[in-house]
mmCIF file of C-alpha atoms in Angstrom:
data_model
loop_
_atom_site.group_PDB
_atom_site.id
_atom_site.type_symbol
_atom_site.label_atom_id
_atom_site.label_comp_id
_atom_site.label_asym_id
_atom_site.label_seq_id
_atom_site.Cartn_x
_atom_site.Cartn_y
_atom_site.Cartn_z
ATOM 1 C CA UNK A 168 77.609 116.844 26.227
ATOM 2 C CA UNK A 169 76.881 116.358 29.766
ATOM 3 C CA UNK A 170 76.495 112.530 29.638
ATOM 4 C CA UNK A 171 80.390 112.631 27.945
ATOM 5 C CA UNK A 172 81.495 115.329 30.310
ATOM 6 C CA UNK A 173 80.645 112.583 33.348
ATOM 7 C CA UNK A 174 81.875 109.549 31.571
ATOM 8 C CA UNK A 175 85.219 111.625 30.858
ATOM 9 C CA UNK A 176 85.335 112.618 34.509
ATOM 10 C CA UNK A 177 84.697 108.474 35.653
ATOM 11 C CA UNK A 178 87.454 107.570 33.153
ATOM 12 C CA UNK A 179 89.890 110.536 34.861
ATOM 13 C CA UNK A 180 88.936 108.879 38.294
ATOM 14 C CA UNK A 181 89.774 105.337 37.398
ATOM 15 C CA UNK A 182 93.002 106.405 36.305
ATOM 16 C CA UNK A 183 93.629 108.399 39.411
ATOM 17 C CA UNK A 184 92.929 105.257 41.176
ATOM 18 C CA UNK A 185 94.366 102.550 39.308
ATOM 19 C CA UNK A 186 97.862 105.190 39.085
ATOM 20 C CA UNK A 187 97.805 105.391 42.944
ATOM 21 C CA UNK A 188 97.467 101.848 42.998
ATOM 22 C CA UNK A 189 100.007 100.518 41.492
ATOM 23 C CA UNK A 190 102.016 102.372 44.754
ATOM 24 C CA UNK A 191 103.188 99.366 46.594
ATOM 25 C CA UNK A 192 104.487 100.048 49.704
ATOM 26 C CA UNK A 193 104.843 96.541 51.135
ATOM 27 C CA UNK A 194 107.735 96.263 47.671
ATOM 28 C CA UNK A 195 109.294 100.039 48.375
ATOM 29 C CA UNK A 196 110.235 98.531 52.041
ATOM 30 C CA UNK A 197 111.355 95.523 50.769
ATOM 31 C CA UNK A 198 113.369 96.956 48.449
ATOM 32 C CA UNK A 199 115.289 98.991 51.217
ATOM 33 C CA UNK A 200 115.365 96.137 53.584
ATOM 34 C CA UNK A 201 117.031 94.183 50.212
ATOM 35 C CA UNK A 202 114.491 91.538 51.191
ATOM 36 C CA UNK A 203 112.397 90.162 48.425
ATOM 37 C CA UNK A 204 108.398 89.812 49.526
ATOM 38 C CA UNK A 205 107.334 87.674 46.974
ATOM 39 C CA UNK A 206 110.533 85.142 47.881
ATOM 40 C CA UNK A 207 109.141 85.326 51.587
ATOM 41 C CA UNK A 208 106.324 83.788 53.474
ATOM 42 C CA UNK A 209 103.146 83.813 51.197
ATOM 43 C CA UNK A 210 104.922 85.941 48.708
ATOM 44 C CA UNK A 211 102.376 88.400 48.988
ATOM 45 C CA UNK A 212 103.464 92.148 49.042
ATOM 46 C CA UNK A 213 100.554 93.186 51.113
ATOM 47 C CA UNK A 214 100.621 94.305 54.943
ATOM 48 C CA UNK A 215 99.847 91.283 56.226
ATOM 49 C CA UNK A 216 103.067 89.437 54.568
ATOM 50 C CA UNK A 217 104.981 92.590 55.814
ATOM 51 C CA UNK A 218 104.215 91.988 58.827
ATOM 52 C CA UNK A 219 105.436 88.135 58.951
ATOM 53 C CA UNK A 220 108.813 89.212 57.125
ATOM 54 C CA UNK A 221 109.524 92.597 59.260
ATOM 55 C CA UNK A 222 107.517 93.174 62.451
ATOM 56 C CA UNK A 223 104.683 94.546 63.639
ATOM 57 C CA UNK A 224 105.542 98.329 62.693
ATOM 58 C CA UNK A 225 106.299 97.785 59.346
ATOM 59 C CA UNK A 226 103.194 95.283 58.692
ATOM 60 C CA UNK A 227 101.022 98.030 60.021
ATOM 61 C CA UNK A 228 103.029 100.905 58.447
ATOM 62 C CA UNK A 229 102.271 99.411 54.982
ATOM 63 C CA UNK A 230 98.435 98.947 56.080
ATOM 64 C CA UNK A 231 98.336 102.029 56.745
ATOM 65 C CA UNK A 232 100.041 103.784 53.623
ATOM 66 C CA UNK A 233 97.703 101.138 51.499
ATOM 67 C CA UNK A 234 94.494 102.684 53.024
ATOM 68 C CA UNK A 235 95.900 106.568 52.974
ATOM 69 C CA UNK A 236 96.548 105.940 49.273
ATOM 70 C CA UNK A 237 93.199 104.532 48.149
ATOM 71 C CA UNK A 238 91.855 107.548 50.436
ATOM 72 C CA UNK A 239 94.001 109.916 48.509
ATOM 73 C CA UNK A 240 92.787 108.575 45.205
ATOM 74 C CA UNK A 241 88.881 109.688 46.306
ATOM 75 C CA UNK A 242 89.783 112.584 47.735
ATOM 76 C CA UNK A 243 91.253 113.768 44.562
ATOM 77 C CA UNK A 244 88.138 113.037 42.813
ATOM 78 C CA UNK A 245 86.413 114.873 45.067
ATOM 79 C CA UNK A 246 87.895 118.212 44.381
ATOM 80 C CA UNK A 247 87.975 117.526 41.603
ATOM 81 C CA UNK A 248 84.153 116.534 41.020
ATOM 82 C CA UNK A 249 83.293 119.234 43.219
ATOM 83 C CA UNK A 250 85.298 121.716 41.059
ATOM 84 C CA UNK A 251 84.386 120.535 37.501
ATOM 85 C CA UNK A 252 80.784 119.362 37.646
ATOM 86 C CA UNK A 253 79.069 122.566 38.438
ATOM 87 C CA UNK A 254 80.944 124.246 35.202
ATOM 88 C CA UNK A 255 78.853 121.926 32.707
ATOM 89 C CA UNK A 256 75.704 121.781 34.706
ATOM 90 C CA UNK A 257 72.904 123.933 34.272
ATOM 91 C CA UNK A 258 70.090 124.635 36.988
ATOM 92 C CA UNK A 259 68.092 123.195 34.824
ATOM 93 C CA UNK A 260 70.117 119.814 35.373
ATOM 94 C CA UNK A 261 71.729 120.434 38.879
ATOM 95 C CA UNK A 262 69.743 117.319 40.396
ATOM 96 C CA UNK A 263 72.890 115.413 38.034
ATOM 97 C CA UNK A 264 75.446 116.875 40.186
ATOM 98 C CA UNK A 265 73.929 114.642 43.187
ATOM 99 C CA UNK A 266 72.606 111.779 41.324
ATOM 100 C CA UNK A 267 76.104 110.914 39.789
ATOM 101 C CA UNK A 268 78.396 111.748 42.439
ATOM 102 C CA UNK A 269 78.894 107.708 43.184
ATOM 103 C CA UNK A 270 81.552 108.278 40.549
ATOM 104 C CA UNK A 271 84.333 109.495 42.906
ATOM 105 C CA UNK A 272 84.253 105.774 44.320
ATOM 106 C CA UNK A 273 85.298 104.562 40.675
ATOM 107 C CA UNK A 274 88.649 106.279 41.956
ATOM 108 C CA UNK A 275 88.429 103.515 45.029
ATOM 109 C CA UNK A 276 86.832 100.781 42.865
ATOM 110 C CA UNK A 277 90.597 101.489 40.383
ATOM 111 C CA UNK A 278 92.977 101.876 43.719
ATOM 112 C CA UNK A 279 92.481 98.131 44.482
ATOM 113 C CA UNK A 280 93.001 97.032 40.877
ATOM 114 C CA UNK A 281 95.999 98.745 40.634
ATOM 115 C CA UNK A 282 96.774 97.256 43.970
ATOM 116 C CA UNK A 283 96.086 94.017 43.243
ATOM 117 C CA UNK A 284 96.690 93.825 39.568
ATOM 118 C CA UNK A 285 99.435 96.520 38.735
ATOM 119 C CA UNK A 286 100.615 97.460 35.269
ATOM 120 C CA UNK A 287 104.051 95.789 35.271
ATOM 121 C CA UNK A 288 101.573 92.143 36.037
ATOM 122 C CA UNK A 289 99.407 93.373 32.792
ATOM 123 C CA UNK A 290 102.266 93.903 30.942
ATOM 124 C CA UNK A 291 103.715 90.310 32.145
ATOM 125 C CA UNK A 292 100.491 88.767 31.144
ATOM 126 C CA UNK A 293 100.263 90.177 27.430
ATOM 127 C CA UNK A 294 104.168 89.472 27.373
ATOM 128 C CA UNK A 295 104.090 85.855 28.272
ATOM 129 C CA UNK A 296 100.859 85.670 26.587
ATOM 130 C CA UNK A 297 98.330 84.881 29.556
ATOM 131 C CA UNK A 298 100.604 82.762 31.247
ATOM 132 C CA UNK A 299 99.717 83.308 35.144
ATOM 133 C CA UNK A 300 102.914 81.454 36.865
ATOM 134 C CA UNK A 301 105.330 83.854 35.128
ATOM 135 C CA UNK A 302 102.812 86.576 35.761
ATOM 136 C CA UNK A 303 102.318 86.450 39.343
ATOM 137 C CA UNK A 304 105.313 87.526 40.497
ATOM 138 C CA UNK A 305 104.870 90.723 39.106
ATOM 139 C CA UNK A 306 101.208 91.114 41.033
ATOM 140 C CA UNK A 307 100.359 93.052 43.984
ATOM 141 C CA UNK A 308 98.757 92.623 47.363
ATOM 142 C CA UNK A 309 95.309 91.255 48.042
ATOM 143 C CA UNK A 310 93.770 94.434 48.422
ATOM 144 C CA UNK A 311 91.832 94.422 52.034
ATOM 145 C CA UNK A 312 93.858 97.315 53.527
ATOM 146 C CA UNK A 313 92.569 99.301 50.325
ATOM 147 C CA UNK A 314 89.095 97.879 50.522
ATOM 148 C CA UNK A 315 88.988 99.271 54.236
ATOM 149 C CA UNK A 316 89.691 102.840 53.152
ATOM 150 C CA UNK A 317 87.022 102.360 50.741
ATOM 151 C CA UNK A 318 84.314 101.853 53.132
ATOM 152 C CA UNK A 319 85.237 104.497 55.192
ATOM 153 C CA UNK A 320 85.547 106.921 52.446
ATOM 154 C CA UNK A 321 81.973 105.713 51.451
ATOM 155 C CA UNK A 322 80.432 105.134 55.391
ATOM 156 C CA UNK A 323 81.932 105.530 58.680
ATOM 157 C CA UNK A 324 79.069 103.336 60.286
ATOM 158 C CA UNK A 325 79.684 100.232 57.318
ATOM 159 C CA UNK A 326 83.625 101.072 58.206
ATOM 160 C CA UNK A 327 83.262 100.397 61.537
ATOM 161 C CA UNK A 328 80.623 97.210 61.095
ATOM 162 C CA UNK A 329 82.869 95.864 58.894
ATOM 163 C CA UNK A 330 85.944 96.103 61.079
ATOM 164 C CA UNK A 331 83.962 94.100 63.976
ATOM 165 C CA UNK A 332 83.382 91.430 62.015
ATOM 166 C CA UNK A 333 86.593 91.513 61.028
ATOM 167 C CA UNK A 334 88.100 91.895 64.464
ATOM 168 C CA UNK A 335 85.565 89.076 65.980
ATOM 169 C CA UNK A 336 86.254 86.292 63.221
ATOM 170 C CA UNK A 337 90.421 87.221 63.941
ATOM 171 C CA UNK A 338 89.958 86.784 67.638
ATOM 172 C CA UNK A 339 87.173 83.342 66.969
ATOM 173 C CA UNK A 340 89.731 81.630 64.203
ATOM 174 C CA UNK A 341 92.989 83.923 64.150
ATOM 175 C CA UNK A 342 93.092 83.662 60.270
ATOM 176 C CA UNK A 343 93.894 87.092 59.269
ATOM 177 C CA UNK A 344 92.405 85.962 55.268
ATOM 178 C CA UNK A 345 89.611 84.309 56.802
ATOM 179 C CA UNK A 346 88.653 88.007 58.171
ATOM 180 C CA UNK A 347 89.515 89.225 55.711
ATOM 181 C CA UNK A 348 87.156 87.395 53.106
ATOM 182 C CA UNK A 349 84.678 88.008 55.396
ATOM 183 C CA UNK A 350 84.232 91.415 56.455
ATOM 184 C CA UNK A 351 84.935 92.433 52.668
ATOM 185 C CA UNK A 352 82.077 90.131 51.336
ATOM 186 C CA UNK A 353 79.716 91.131 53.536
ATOM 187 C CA UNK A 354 80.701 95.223 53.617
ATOM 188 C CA UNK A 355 78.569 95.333 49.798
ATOM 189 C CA UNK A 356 74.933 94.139 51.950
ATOM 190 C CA UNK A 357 75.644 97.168 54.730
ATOM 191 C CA UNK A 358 74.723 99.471 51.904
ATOM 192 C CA UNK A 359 70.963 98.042 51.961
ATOM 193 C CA UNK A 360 70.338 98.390 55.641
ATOM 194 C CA UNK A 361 67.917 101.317 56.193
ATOM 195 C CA UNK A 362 69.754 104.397 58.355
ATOM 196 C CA UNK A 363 73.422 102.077 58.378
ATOM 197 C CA UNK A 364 74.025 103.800 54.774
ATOM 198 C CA UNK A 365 75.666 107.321 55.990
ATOM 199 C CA UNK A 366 76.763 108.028 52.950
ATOM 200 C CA UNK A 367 78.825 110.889 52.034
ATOM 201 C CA UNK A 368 76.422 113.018 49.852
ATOM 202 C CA UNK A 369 77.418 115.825 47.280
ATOM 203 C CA UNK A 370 74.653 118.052 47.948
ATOM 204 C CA UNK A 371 74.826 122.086 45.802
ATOM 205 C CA UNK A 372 73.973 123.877 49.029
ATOM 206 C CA UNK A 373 73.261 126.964 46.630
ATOM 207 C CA UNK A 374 72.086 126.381 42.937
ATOM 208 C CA UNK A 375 73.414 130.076 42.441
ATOM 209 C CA UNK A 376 76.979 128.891 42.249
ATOM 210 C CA UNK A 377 76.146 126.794 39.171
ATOM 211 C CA UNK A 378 77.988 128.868 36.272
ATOM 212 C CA UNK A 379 80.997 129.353 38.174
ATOM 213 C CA UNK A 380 83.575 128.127 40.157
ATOM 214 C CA UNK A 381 81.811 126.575 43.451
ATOM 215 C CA UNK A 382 82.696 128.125 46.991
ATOM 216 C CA UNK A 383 85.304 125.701 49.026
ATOM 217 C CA UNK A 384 83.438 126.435 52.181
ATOM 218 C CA UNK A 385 80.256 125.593 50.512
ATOM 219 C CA UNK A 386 81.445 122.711 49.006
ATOM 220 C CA UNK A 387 82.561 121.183 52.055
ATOM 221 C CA UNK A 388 79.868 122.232 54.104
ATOM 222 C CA UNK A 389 79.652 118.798 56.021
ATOM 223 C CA UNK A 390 75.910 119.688 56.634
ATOM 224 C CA UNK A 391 75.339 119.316 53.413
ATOM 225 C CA UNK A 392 77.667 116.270 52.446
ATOM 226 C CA UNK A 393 77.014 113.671 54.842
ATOM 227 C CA UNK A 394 73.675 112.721 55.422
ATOM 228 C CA UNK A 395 71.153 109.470 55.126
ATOM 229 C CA UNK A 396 71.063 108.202 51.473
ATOM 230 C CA UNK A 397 67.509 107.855 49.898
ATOM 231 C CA UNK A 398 68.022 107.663 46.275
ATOM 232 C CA UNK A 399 68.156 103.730 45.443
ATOM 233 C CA UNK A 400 70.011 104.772 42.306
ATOM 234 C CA UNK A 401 73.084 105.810 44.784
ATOM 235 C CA UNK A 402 72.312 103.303 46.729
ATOM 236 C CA UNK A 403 72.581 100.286 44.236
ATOM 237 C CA UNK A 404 75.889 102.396 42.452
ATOM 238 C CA UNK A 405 77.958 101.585 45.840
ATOM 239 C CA UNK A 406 76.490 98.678 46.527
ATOM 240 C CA UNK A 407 77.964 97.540 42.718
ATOM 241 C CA UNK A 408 81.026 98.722 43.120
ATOM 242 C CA UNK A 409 81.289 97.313 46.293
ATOM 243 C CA UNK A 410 79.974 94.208 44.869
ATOM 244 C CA UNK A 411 82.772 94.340 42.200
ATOM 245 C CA UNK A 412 86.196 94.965 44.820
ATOM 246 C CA UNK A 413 84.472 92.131 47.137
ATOM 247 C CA UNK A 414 84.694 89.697 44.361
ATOM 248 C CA UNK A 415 88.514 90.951 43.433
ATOM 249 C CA UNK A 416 89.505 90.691 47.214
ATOM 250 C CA UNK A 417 88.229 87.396 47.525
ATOM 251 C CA UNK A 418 89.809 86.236 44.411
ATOM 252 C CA UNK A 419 92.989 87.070 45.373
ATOM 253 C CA UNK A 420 92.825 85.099 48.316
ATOM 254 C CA UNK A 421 91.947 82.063 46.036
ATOM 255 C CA UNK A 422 95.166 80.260 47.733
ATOM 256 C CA UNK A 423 94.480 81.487 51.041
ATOM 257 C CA UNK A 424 90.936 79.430 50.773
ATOM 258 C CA UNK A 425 92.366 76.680 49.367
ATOM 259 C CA UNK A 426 94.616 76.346 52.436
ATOM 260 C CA UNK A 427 91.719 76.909 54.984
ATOM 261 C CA UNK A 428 89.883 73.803 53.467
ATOM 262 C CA UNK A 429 93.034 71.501 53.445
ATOM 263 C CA UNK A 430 93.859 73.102 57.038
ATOM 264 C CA UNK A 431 97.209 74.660 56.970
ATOM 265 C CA UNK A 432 96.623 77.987 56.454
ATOM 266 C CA UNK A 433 98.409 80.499 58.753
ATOM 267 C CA UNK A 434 97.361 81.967 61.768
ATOM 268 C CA UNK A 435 98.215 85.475 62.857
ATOM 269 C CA UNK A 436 99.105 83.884 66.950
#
């Protein structure tokens, strides 16, 4: 019962993700500016392109809505974790309530699918029977801008690490991808340096409330949520799912490295 009740919950999650996902922004303006993305520069409908087709605000405008959605997708999962769990858990079991609370990062994990590979490019695929040039057109962005709120939602400290690389390989090369690649393939191995994993911890801060509905204000007792992370069994969870939307960002700047070996990739100035 319990081991269903959390697989049920991680399914709910990846949907929550993978529906917020399929949100893109970069599209929505280009739609209103009657200016086709994927007909412009890379063809990408990601900030970055955004940026190149309509300006600085804009570019960072859909950065920014990119992150605040993949956000939004873990913070419902969250409440909702925070809400549900304790209903199916005894006190008998309440160590589970800690031990799988890596879950709400499934909802993360699912926001950059659905960014990257939204439904209307699954359907295109099964329609035109795997064929990826006819499919393409109907994918999304490459996913960074997600993968940042990700880390942050996971670790302020690996957030912040992350964005330094980023920000010193931009100012060394000035390939945006480059930095990209980068600072997302290396974000997975900050999750195994002692003291650099502040993870965001769903701690019970009383077992009493186990049976019933759990207290907001103890529930988001930041005393008890964000702390050092000990238990290697959290530990290797993010560093897996990290692991996983690493390997989709860089994949879906398969062209973008392609162009850095032959040399005419684009620089950002």
């Amino acid at each position: 019962m319990v081991t269903a009740s959390f697989f049920g919950l991680s399914m709910l999650f990846c949907l929550i993700g993978y529906f917020l996902g399929n949100i893109l922004f970069g599209l929505i303006i280009s739609k209103i500016k009657k200016i086709d993305l994927r007909n412009v520069g890379s063809g990408n409908v990601g900030a970055t392109n955004s940026l190149r087709a309509f300006g600085k605000i804009i570019g960072v405008s859909v950065m920014l809505f990119d992150m605040i959605k993949c956000w939004l997708s873990i913070f419902i999962s969250v409440v909702l974790y925070h809400f549900i769990v304790p209903m199916f858990l005894s006190k008998d079991n309440s160590y589970l309530y800690e031990q799988n609370g890596f879950i709400i990062y499934l909802a993360g994990l699912f926001s950059v699918i659905g960014h990257c590979f939204p439904i209307f490019y699954i359907y295109a695929l099964i329609k035109y029977k795997g064929d990826f040039n006819i499919a393409k057109k109907y994918s999304g962005g490459k996913g960074a801008a997600s993968t940042a709120a990700l880390l942050f939602s996971i670790s302020p400290w690996i957030f912040v690490t992350a964005f330094c690389i980023f920000f010193i390989v931009v100012l060394t090369t000035r390939y945006v991808s480059l930095s990209s690649i980068i600072a997302v393939s290396l974000s997975c191995f900050l999750t195994l340096i002692p003291h650099l994993d502040y993870l965001y911890i769903l701690n019970i801060p009383n077992l009493s409330i186990i049976d019933s509905i759990p207290n907001v204000n103890q529930a988001y007792n930041v005393v008890n949520i964000i702390n050092y992370q000990n238990n290697w069994w959290y530990i290797l969870s993010i560093f897996l799912i990290l692991l996983f939307t690493s390997s989709i960002v860089v994949y879906r700047h398969k062209q973008n490295i392609i162009k850095l070996i032959n040399k005419n990739e684009s620089k950002i100035f």
